PDB file of C-alpha atoms and ligand atoms in Angstrom:
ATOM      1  CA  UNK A 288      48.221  19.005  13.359  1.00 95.00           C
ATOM      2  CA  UNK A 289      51.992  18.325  14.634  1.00 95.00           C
ATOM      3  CA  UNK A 290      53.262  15.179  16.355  1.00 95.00           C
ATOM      4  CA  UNK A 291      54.331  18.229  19.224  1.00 95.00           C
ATOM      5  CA  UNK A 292      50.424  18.489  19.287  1.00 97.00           C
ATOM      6  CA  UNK A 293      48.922  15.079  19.648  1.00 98.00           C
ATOM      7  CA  UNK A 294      48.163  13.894  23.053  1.00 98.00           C
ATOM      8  CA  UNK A 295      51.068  11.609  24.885  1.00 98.00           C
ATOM      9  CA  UNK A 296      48.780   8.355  24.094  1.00 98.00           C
ATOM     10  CA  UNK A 297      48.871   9.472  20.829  1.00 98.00           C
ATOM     11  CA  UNK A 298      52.524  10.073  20.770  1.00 98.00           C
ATOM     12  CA  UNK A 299      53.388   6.849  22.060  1.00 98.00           C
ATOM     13  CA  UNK A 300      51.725   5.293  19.315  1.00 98.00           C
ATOM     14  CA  UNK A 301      52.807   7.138  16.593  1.00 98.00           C
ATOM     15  CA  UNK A 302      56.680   6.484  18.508  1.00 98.00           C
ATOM     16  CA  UNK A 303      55.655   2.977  18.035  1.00 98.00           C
ATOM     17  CA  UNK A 304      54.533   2.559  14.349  1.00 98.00           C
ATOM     18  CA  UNK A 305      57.553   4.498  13.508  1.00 98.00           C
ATOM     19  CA  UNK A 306      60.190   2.339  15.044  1.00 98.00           C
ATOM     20  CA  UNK A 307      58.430  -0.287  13.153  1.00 98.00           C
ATOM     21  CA  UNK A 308      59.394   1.104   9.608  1.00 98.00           C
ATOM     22  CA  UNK A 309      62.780  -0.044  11.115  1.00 98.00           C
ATOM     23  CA  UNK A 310      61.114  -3.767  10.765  1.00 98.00           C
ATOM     24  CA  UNK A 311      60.044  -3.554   7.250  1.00 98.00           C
ATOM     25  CA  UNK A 312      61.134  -5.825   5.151  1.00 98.00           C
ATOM     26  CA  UNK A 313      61.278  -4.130   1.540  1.00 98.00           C
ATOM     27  CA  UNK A 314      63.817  -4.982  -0.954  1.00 98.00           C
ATOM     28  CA  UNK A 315      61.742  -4.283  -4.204  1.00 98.00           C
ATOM     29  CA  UNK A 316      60.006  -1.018  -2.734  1.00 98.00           C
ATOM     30  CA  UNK A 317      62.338   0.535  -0.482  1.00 98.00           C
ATOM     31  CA  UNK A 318      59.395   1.829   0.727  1.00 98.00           C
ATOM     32  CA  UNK A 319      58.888   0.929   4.564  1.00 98.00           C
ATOM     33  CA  UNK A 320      55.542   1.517   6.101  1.00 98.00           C
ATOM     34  CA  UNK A 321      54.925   0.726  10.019  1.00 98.00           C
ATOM     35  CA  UNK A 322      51.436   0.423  12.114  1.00 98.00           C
ATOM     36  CA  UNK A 323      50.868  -0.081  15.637  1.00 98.00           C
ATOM     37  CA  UNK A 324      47.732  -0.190  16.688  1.00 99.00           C
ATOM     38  CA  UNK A 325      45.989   0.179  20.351  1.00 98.00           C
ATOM     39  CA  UNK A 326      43.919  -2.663  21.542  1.00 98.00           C
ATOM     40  CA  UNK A 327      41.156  -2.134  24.567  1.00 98.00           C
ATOM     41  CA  UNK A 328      43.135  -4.310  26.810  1.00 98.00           C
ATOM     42  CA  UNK A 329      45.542  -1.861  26.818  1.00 98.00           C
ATOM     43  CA  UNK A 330      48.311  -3.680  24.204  1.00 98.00           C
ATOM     44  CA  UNK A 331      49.826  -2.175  21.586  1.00 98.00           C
ATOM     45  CA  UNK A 332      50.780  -4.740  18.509  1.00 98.00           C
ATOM     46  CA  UNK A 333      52.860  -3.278  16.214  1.00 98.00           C
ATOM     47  CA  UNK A 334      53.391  -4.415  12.370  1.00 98.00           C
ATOM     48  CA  UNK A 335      55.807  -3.404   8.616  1.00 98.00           C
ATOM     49  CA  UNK A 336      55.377  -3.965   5.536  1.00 98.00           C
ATOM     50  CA  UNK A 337      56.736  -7.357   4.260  1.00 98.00           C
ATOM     51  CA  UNK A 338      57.521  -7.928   0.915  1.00 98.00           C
ATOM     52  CA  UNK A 339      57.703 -10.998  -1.887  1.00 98.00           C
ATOM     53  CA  UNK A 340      59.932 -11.692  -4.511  1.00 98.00           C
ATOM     54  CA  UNK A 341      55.847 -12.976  -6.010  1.00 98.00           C
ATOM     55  CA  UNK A 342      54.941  -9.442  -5.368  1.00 98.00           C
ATOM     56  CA  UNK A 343      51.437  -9.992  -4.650  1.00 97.00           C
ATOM     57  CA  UNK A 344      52.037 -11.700  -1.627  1.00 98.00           C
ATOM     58  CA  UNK A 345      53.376  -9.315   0.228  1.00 98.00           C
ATOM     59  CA  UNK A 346      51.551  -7.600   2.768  1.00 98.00           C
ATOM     60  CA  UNK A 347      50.930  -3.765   3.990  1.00 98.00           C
ATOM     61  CA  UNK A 348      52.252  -2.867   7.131  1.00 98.00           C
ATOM     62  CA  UNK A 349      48.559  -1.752   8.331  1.00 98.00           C
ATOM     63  CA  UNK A 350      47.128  -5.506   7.461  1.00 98.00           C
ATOM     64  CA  UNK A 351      50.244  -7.435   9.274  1.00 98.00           C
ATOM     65  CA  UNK A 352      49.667  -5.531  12.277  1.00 98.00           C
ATOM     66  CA  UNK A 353      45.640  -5.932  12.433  1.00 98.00           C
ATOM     67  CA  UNK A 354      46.072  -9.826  11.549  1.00 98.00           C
ATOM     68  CA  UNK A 355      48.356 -10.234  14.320  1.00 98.00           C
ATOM     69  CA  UNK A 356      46.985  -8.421  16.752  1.00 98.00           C
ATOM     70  CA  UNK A 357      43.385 -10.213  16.215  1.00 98.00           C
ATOM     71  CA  UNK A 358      45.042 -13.578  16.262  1.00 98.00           C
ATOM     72  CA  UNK A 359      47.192 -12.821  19.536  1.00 98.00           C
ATOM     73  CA  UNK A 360      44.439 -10.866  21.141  1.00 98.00           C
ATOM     74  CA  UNK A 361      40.917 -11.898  19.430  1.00 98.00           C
ATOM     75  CA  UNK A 362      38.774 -10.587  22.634  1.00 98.00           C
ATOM     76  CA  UNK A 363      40.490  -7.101  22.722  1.00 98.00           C
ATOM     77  CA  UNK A 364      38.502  -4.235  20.284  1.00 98.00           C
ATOM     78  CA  UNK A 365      40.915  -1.796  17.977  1.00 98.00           C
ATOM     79  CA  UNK A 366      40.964   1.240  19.936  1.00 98.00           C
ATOM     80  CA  UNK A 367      43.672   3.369  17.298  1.00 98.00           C
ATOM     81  CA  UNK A 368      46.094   2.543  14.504  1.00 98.00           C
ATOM     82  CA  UNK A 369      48.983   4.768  13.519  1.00 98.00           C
ATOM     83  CA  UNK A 370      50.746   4.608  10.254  1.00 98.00           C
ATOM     84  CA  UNK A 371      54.145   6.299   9.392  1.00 98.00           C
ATOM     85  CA  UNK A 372      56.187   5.904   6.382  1.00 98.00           C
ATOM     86  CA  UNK A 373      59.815   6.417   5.392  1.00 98.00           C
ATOM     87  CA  UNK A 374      60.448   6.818   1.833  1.00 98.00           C
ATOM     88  CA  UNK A 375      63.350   5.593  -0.980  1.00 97.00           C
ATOM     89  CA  UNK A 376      65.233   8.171   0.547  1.00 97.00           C
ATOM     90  CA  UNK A 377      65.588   6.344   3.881  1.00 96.00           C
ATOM     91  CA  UNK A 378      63.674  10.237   5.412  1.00 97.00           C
ATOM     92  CA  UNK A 379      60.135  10.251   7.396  1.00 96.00           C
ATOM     93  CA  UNK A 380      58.183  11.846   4.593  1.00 96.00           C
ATOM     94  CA  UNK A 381      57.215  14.936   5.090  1.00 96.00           C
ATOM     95  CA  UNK A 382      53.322  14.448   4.526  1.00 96.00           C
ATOM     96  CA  UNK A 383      51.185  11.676   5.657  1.00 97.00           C
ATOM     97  CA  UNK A 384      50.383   8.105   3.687  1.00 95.00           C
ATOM     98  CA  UNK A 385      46.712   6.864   3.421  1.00 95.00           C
ATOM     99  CA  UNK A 386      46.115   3.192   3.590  1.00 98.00           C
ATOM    100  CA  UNK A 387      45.630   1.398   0.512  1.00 98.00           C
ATOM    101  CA  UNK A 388      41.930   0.649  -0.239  1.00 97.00           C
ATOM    102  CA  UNK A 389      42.268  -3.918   0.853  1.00 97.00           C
ATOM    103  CA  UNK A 390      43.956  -2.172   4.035  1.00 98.00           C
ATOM    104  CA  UNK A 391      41.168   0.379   4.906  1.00 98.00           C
ATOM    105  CA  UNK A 392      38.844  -2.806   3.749  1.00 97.00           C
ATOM    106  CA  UNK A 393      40.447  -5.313   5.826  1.00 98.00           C
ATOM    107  CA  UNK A 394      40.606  -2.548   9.155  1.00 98.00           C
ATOM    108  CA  UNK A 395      36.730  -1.847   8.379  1.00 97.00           C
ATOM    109  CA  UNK A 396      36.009  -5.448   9.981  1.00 97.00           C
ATOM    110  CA  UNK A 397      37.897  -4.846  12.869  1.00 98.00           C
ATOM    111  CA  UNK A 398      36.046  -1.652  12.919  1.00 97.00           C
ATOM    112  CA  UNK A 399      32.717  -3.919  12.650  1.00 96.00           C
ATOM    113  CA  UNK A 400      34.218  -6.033  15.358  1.00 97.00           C
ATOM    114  CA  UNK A 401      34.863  -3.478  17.753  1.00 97.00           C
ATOM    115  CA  UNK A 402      31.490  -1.892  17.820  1.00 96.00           C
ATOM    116  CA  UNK A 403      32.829   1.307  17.999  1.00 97.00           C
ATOM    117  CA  UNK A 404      34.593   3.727  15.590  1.00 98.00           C
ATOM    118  CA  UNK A 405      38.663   2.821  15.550  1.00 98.00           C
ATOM    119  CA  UNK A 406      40.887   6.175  15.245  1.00 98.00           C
ATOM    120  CA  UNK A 407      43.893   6.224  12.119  1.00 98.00           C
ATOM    121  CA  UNK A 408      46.667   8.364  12.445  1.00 98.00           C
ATOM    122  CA  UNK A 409      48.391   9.095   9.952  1.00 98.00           C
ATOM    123  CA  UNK A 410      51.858  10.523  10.965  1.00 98.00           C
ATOM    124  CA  UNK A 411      54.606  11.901   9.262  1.00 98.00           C
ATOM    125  CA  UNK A 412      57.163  14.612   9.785  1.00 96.00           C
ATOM    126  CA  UNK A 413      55.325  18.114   9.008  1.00 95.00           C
ATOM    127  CA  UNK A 414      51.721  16.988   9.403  1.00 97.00           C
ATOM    128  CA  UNK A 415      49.485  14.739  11.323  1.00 98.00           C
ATOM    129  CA  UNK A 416      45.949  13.538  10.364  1.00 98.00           C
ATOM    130  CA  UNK A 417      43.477  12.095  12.603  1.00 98.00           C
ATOM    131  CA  UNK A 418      40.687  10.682  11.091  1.00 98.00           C
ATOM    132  CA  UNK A 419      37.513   9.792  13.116  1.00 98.00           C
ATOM    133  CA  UNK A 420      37.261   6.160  12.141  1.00 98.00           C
ATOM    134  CA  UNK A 421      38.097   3.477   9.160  1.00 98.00           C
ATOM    135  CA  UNK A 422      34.736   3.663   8.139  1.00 96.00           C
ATOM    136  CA  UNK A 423      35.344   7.602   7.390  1.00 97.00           C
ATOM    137  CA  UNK A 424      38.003   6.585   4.739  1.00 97.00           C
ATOM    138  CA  UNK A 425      36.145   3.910   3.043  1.00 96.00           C
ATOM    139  CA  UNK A 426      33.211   6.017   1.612  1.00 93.00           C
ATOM    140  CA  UNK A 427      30.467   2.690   0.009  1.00 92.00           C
ATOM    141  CA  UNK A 428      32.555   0.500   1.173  1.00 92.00           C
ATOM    142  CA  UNK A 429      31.461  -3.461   1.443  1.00 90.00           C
ATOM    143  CA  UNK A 430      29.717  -4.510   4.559  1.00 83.00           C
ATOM    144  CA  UNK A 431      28.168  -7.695   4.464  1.00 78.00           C
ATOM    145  CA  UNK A 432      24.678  -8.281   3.422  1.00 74.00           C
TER     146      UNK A 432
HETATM  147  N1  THU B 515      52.451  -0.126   1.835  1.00 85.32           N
HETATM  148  C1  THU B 515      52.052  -0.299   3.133  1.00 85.32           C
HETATM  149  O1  THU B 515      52.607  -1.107   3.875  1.00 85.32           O
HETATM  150  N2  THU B 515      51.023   0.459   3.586  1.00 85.32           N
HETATM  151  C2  THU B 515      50.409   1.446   2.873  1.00 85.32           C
HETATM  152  O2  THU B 515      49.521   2.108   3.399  1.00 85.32           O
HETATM  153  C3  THU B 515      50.803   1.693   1.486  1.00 85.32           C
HETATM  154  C4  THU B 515      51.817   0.789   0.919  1.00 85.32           C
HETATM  155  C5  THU B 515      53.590  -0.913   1.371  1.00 85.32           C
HETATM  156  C6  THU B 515      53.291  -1.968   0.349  1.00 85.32           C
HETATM  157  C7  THU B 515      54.641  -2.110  -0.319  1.00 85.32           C
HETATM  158  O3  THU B 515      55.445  -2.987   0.448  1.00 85.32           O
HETATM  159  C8  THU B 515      55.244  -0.726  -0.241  1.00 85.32           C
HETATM  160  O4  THU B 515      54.533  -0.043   0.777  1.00 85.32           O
HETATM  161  C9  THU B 515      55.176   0.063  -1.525  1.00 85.32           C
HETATM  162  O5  THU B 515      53.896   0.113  -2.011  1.00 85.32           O
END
């Protein structure tokens, strides 16, 4: 779908994780990713993509918003997450980025946690996806035993 066509929850959200690409902090990409994810209590925490000159210790913009918002709110379920990118160019891109597979990992728990199936948006400028839940992009994924 369009962002024209998402609901105005849904808008808001997306509105938020994009403002966040402004927040990225990506000297070695140039690649800025934002999140913002809806909480049950009605909070929206919003995260970016922050890099390392180590590169591995960097972190997604998807996992530095779900790690703060369960440390600032640890009662409150995942409701949503919305991810929107901006690329080298400094544009939106045009088509929608998936989560990388420790992201879609990492959101699976809060997934667990929230007993309920958590919505991802994936926004960008000519297309929308909605995808039912983390668990629906994550096909034999780990779950503990
Ligand atoms: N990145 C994210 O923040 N989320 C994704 O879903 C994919 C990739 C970041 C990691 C790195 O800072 C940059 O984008 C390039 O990979």
């Amino acid at each position: 779908m369009t962002f024209d066509e998402l609901s105005p929850a849904d808008r808001r959200l997306v509105d938020k994780a994009r403002r966040h690409t402004l927040t990225s902090y990506a000297p070695y990409s140039r690649f800025r990713v934002g999140a913002a994810i809806l909480l049950s209590n009605g909070e929206i925490v919003s995260g970016s993509n922050q890099e390392n000159a180590a590169y591995p210790s960097g972190l997604c913009a998807e996992r530095t918003a779900a790690f703060y918002a369960h440390a600032t709110y640890p009662d409150a379920k995942f409701q949503t997450i919305a991810i929107a990118a901006v690329g080298t160019d400094g544009l939106e891109l045009p088509d929608p980025i998936a989560p990388c597979g420790a992201c879609r990992q990492s959101l699976l728990e809060y997934e667990k946690l929230a007993g309920g199936d958590v919505r991802v948006i994936l926004a960008a400028r000519d297309r929308v996806y909605i995808l039912p839940s983390v668990r629906s992009t994550l096909p034999l994924a780990f779950v503990e035993f």
